XYZ file of C-alpha atoms in Angstrom:
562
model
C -51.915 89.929 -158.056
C -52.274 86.413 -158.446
C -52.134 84.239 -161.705
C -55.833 83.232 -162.532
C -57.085 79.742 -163.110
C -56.642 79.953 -166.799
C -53.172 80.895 -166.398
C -52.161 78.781 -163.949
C -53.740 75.721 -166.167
C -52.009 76.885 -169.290
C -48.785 76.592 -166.578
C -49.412 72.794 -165.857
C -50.187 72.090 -169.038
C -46.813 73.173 -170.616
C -44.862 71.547 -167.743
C -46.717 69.215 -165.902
C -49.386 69.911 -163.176
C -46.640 68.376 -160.888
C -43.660 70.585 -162.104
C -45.784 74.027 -161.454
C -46.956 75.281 -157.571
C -48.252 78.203 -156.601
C -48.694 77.496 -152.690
C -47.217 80.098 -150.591
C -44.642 77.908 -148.693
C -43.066 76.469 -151.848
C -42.981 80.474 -153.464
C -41.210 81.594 -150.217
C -38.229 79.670 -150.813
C -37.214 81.400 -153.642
C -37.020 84.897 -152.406
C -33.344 85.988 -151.913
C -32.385 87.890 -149.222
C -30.546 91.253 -150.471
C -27.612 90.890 -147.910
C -26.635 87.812 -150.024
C -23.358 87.347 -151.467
C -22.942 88.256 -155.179
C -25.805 90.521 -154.481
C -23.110 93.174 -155.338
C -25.335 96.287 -154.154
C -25.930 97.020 -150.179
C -26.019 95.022 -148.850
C -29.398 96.197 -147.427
C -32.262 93.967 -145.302
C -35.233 93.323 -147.411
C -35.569 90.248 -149.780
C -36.727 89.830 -153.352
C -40.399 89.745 -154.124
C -42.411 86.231 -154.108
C -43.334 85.198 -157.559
C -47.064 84.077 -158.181
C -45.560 81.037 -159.405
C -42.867 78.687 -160.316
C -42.432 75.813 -163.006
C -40.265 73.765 -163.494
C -39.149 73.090 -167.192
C -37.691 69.829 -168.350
C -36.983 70.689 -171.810
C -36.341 73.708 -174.586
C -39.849 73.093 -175.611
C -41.473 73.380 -172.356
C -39.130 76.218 -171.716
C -40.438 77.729 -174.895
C -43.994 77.196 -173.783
C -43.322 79.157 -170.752
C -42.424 82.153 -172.366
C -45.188 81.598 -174.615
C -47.675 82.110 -172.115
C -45.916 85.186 -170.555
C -45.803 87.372 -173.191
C -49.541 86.186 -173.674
C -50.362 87.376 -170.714
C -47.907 90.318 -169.605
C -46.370 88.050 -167.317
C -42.108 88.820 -165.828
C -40.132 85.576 -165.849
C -36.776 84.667 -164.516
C -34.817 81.526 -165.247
C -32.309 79.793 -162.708
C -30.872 76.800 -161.939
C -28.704 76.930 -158.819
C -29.854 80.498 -157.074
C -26.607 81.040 -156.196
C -26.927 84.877 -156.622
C -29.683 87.695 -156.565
C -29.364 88.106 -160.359
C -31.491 84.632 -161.029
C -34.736 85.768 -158.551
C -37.488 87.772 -159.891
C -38.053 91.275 -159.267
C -41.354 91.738 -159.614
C -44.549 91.083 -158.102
C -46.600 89.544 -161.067
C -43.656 86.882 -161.920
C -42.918 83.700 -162.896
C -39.871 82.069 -161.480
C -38.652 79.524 -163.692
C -36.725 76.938 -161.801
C -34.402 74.821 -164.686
C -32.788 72.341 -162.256
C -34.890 69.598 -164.308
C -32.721 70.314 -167.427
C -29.282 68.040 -166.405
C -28.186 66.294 -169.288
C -24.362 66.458 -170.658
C -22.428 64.870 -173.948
C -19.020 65.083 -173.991
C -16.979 65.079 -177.311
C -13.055 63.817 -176.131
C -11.657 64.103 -179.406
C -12.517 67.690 -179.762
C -12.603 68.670 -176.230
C -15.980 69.801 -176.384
C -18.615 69.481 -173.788
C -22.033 70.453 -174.416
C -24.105 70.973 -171.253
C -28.132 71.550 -170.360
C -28.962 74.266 -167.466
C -28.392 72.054 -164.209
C -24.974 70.988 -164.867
C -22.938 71.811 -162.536
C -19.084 73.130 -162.459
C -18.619 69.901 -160.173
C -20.404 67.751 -162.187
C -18.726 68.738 -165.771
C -15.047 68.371 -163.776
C -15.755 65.286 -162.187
C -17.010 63.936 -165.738
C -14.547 65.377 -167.731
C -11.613 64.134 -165.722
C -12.532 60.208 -166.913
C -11.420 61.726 -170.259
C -8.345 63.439 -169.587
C -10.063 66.848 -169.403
C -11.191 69.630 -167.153
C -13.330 72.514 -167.204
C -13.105 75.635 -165.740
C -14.668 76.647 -162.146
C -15.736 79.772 -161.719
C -14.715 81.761 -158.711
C -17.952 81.059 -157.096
C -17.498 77.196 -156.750
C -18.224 73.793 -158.131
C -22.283 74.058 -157.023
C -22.412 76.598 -159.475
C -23.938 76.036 -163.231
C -21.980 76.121 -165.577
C -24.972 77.793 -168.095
C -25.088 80.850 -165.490
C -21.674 81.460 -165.376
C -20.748 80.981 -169.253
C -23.761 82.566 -171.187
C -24.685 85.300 -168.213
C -22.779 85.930 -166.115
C -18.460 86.724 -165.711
C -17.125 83.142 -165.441
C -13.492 84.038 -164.220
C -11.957 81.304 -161.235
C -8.084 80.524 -160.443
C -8.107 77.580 -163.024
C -8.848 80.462 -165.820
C -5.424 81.321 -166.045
C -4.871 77.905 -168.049
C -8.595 76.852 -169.368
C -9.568 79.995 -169.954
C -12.376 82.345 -168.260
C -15.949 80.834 -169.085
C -16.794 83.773 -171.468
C -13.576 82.815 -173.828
C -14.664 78.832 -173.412
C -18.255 79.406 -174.747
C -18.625 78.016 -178.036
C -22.230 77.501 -179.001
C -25.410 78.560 -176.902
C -29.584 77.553 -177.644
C -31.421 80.447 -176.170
C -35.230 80.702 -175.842
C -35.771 84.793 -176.752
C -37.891 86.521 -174.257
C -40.288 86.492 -177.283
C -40.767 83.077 -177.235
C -38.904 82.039 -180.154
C -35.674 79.839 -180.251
C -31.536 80.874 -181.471
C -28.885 79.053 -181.487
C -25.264 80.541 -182.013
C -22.790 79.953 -184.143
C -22.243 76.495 -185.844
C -25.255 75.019 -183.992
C -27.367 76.747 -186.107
C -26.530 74.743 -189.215
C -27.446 70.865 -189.346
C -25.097 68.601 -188.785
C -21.985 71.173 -188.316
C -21.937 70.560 -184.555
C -21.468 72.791 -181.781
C -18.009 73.950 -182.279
C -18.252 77.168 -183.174
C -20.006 80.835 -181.538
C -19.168 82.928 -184.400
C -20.769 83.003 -187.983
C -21.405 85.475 -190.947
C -22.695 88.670 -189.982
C -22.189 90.499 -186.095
C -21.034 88.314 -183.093
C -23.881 86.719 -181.376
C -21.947 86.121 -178.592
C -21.300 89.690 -178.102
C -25.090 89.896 -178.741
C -26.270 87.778 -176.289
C -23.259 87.704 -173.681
C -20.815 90.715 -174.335
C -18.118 90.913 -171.319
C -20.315 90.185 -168.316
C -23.109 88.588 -169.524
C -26.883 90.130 -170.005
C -28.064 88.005 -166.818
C -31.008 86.436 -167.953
C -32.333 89.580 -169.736
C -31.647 88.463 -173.218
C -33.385 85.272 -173.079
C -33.372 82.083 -171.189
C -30.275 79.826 -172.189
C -31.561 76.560 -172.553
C -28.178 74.054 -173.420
C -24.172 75.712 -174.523
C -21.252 73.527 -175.683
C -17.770 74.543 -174.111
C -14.062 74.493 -174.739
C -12.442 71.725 -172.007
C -8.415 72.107 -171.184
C -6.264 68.944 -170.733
C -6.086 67.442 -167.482
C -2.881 65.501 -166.805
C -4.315 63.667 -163.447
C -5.721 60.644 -162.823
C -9.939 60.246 -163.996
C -10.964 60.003 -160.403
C -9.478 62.296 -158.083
C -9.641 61.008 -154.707
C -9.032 62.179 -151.721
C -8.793 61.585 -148.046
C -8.905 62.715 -144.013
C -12.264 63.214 -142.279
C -14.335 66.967 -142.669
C -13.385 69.683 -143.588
C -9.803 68.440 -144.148
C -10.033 66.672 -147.586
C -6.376 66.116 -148.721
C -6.266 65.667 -152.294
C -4.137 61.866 -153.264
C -2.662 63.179 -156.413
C 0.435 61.960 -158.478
C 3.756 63.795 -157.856
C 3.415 65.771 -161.249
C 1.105 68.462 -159.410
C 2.549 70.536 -157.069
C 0.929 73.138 -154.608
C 2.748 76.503 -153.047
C 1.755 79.712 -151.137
C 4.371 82.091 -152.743
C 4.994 85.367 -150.103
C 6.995 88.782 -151.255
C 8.062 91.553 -149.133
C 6.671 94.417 -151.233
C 3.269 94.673 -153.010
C 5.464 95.683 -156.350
C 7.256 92.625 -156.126
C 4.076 90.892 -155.591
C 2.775 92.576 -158.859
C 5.815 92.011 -161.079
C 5.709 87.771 -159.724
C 1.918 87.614 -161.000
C 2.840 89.240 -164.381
C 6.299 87.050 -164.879
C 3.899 83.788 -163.594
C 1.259 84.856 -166.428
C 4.096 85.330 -168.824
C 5.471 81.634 -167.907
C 2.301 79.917 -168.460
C 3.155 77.388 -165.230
C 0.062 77.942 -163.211
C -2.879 75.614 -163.587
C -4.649 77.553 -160.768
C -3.938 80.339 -158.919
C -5.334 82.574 -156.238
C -5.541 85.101 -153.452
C -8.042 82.792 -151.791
C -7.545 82.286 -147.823
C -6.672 86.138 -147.212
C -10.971 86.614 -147.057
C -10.730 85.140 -143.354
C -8.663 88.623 -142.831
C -4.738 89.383 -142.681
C -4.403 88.613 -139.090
C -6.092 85.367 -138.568
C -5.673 83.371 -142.146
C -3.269 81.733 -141.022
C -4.972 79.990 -137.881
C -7.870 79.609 -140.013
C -5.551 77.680 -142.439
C -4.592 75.430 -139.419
C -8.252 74.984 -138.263
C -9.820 73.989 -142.094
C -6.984 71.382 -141.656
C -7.238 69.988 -138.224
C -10.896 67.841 -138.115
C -10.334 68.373 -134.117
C -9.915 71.967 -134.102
C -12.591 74.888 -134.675
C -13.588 78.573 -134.327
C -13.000 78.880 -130.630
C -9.508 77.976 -130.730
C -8.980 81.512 -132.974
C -7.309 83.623 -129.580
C -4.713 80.201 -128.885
C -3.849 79.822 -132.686
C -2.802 83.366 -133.182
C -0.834 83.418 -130.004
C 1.113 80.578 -131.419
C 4.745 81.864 -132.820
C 4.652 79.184 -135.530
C 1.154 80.392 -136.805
C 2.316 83.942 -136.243
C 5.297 83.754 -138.356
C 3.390 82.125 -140.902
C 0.820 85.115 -140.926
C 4.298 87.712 -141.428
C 5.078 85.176 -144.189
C 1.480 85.307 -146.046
C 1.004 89.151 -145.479
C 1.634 89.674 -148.888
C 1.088 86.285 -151.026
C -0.591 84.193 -153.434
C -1.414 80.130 -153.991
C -0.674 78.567 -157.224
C -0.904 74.575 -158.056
C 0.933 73.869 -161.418
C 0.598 70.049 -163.033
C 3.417 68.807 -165.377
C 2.960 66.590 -168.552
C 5.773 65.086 -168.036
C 8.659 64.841 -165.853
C 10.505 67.446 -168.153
C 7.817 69.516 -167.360
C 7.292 69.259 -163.834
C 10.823 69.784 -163.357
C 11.149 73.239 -166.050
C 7.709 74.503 -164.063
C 9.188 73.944 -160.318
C 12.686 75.410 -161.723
C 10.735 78.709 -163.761
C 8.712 79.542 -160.489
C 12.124 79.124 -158.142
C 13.735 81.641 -160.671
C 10.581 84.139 -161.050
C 10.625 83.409 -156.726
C 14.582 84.953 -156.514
C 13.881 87.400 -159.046
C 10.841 89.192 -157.291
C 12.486 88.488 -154.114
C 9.596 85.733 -152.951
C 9.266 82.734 -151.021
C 7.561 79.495 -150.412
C 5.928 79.793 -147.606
C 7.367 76.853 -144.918
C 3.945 76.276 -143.704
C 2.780 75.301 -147.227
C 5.850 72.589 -148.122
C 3.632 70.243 -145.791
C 2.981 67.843 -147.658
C -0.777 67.402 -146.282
C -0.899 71.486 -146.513
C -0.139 71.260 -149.868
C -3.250 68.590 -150.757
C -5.119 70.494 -148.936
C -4.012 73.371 -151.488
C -4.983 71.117 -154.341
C -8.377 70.373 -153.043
C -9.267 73.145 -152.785
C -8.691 75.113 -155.927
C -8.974 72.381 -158.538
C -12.797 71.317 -156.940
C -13.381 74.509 -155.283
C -15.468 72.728 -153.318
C -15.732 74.728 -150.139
C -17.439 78.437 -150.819
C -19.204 77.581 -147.680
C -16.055 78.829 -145.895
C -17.032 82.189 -147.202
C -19.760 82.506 -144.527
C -17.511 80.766 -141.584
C -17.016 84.104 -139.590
C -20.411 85.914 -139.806
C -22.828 84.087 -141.685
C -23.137 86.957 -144.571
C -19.964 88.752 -146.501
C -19.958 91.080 -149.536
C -17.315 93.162 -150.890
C -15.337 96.304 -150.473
C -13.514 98.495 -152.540
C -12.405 96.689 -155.891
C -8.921 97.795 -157.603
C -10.047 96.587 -160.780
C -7.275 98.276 -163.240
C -5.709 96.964 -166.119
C -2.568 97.910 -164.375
C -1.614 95.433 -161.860
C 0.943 97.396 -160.148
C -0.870 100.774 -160.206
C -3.408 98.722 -158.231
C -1.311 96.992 -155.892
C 0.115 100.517 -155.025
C -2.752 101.748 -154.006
C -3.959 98.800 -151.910
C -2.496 99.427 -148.520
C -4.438 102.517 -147.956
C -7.679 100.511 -148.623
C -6.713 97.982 -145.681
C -6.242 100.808 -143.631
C -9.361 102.606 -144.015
C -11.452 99.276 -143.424
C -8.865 98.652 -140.378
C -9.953 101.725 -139.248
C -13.514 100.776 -139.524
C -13.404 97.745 -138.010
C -12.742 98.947 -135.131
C -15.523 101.378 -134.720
C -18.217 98.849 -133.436
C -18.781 94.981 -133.677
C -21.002 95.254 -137.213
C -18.045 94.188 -138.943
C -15.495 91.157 -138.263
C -12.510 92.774 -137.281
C -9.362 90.775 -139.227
C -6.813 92.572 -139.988
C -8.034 95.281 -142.957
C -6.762 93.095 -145.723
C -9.326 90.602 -146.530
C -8.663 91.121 -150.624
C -9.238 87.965 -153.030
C -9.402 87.639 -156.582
C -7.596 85.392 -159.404
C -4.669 85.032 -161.302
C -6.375 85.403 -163.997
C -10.082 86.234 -165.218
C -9.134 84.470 -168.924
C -6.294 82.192 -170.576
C -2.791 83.410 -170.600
C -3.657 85.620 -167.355
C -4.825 89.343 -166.444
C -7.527 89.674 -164.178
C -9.083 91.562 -160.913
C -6.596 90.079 -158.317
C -7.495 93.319 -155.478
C -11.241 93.186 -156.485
C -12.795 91.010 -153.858
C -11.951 92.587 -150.185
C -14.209 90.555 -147.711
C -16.466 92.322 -145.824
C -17.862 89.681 -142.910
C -21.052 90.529 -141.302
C -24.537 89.674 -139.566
C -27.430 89.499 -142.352
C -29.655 89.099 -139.230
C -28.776 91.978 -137.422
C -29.600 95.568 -138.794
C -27.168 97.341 -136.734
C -24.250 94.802 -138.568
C -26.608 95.817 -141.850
C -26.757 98.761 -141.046
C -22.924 99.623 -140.134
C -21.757 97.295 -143.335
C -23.698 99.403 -146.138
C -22.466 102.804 -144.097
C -19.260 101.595 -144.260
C -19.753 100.901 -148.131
C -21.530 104.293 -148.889
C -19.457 106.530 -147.011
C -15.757 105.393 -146.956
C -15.617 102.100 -150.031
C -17.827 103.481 -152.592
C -16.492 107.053 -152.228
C -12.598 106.018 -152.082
C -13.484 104.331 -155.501
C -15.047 107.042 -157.073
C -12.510 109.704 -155.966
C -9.411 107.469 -157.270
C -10.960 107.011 -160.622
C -11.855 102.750 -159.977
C -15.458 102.785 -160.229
C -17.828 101.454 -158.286
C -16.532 98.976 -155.379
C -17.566 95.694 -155.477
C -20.338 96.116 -153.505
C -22.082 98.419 -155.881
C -21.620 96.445 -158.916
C -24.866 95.880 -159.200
C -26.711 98.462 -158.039
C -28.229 100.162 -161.163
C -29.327 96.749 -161.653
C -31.848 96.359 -159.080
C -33.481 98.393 -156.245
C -32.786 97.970 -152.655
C -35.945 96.928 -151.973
C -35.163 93.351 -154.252
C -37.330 95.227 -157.432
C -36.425 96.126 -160.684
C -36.055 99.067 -161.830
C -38.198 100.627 -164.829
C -37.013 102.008 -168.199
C -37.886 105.394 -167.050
C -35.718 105.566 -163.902
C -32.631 103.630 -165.790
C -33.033 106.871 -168.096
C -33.260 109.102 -165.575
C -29.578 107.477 -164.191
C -27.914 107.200 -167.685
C -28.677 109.920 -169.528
C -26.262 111.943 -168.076
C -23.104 109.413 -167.992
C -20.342 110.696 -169.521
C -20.289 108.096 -172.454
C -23.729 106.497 -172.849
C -22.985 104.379 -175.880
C -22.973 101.382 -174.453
C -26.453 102.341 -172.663
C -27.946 103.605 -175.905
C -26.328 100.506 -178.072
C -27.612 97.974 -175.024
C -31.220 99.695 -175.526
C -31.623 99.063 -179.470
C -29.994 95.185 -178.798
C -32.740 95.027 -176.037
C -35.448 96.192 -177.809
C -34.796 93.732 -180.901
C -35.164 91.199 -178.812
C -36.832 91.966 -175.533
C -39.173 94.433 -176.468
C -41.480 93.783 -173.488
C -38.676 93.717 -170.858
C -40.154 90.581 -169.647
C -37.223 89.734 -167.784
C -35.716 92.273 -165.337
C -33.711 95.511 -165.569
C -30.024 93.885 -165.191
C -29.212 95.118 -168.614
C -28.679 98.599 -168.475
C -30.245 100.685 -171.308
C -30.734 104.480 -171.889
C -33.721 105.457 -174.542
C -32.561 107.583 -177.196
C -35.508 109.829 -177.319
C -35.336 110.383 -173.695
C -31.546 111.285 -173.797
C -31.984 113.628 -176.866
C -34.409 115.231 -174.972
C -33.106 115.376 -170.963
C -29.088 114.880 -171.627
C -27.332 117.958 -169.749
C -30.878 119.062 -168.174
């Protein structure tokens, strides 16, 4: 049903009658397509639903107004900046999508390390900015186009840099939210005048466990509006060039910052490195990045993202190539770090820790990687993170499988072999699925400072989001042999159901009553029942989508065990 004349002029009015469309082409574009990336359920072909409109907020205020008029009128609103991900698009026909790429401005506090940041800043941006101060930020794992609102107030916020800046729900300090009831919060210290933003906490219960918790409410706790954020110390110079032609940036960085792939011959070796590397506190980034091309071709991938004159179609001569073949026996089992010394006491203890972590876990650097224009590329990559757009090389869509996320690294790693075999196996039953090698598991050193985080979660999954038979064989190959070996082996979910009491397969929400009807029998709802009273305090309407997962107490005293 369409927005009527009175609402849509109430819409210009808050905004601007240039800021606010409703024509059909402009509403089109911001559908997401449920095959997407960080979709994290399906992946299934159908798309989001078309809002009846979308604005296009320049301030708090107007933001305000804008929530004003939907709870006036009934109306379901979603904020986003970027659209990187299914959780920012509506999910329901009578919507507003509230596009907040007009909010962009940034302060940055250099004696404090503090930046404070509006909607539409960017990871890139805040780096790039920081840097002239002697700072960084973290990136998330998604990439520098990312914001860094989304991934600090709603949503998980871990990258490689975490390790040493910290994972983006640890860095929040103080948040401005407009409530889906219209009325404004700030947390923390930015609620008193003059204290400044330094601060989440204050008397009384944690508003950032309110209004974030672990993973972030996405969106469904109100629209975040402007957060300031811890920054890390960046020993490099404020402008970090680089050079070569597309998509070969080298990073021209001083000889303090150094740049390894690190291999071991066992996965428990592997697992005892990462903990001794945590432990050390050397890392300024780390990451099990290039194995989502696949085990048996990352390595002439790595040699074609480095060569401007090579590309896909020299895949078959690459991997007949003995030098890129030992290199992919070398990386089998491995990892990519890039440490940055202080000082040249530092550099030096940092080379001389990993060397001794290397001979006691019985690794190796990798011979490939002590290129010197290897290793910029290396740096490049994981301190911008500047090239997710490799994620959809092979296939033009990926998701994930499986997903060892344990608190015990080497339980995990134990286990991970017989995942790569089962997706071997099922690469090979048809041509939905780029066949690579099994092994096509990513994830970071660490999700928050200090280390520990989900370095098996992320196994690539390549595939044709225009083709339903590649659909089609993807989210078979999820349901019947992913999801299932993660259920059975007590790890949850896989990745690719993260999401999926979130929102339907058909791109909608779902409705109180059927998130009952899937809680109520969970076999500890507390955190469904507590997330239902928090929701209800302040999104009594549920103006804003179904990603927070709530169970009605009534209905489970009623229907639990029925």
């Amino acid at each position: 049903m369409a927005f009527s004349k009175e609402i849509y002029a109430e819409l210009e009015k808050a905004v601007g009658p240039e800021n606010v469309s409703q024509e059909p082409v402009i509403l089109e574009t911001y559908r997401c397509a449920t095959h997407q990336s960080s979709c994290h359920f399906g992946p299934y072909r159908s798309r989001t639903p078309m809002p009846q409109a979308v604005a296009l907020p320049s301030t708090t205020e107007e933001v305000q107004k804008l929530v004003k008029i939907c709870n006036k009128y009934n109306i379901k609103f979603k904020a986003s900046s970027t659209f990187w991900s299914a959780h920012g698009y509506i999910g329901d026909d009578y919507s507003l999508q509230i596009d907040m790429r007009r909010m962009n401005h940034f302060t940055i506090d250099p004696k404090n390390m503090i930046m404070t940041v509006e909607s539409n800043i960017l990871s890139g941006d805040a780096q790039a900015e920081a840097m002239h101060y002697g700072l960084m930020c973290n990136v998330p794992g998604c990439g520098c186009s990312s914001s860094i609102i989304a991934s600090t107030s709603g949503w998980a916020g871990a990258g490689p840099s975490s390790i040493y800046t910290g994972g983006n729900g640890e860095n929040l300090l103080t948040a401005e939210f407009v409530l889906p009831s219209g009325e404004i919060a700030v947390m923390g210290s930015g609620d008193f005048e003059k204290s400044g933003w330094f601060s989440e906490e204050g008397p009384g219960p944690s508003q950032r466990a309110i209004f974030r918790g672990g993973l972030g409410a996405k969106g469904e706790m109100g629209i975040c509006t402007r957060i300031s954020i811890k920054l890390a110390p960046w020993p490099g110079p404020q402008v970090m060039k680089t050079r070569g032609l597309p998509p070969a940036y080298l990073a021209d960085l001083p000889d303090n910052f150094k740049a390894y792939a690190i291999g071991f011959p066992t996965w428990e070796q592997w697992a005892k490195a990462m903990m001794m590397l945590c432990d050390a506190e050397i890392v300024m980034s780390g990451h099990r990045q290039f194995s989502m091309f696949g085990r048996d071709i990352k390595a002439a991938m790595l040699e074609i993202l480095t060569d401007p004159d090579k590309e896909l179609g020299d895949l078959p001569a690459l991997m007949a190539d003995p030098n890129v073949q030992k290199t992919t026996e070398s990386l089998k089992i491995e990892m990519y770090l890039v440490m940055a010394g202080f000082s040249p006491a530092d550099t030096e203890w940092k080379e001389a820790a990993l060397d001794e972590i290397l001979k006691q876990c019985g690794g190796w650097k990798d011979e490939r990687s002590l290129d010197p224009d290897m290793a910029d590329y290396y740096k490049t990559y994981f301190i911008r993170l500047g090239h997710k757009n490799l994620n959809y090389t092979l296939c033009g869509s990926y998701e994930g499988c499986f997903g060892l996320l344990q608190p015990n690294l080497i339980y995990s790693a134990s286990r991970c072999e017989e995942t790569y075999a089962l997706k071997r196996e099922w690469e090979q039953k048809g041509t939905f699925m780029a066949a690579t090698g099994g092994d096509a598991s990513m994830g970071a050193l660490g999700t928050m400072g200090g280390g520990g985080g989900p370095m098996l979660w992320e196994n690539f999954m390549h595939f044709d989001g225009h083709d339903p038979d590649s659909i089609k064989g993807t989210q078979e190959f999820c349901d019947n042999v992913s999801n299932k070996w993660n259920l059975e082996n007590g790890f949850g979910p896989d990745f690719c159901n993260t999401a999926e009491n979130y929102r339907k397969p058909t791109g909608y929400y779902y409705t109180q009553d059927e998130h009952n009807k899937m809680f109520c029998n969970a076999p500890n709802p507390l955190s469904f029942l507590y997330q239902f009273k928090m929701r209800d305090a302040f999104n009594p309407k549920r103006l804003n989508g179904s990603y927070y997962a709530t169970l009605d107490p009534e209905y489970m005293k009623e229907h639990r065990g029925k």
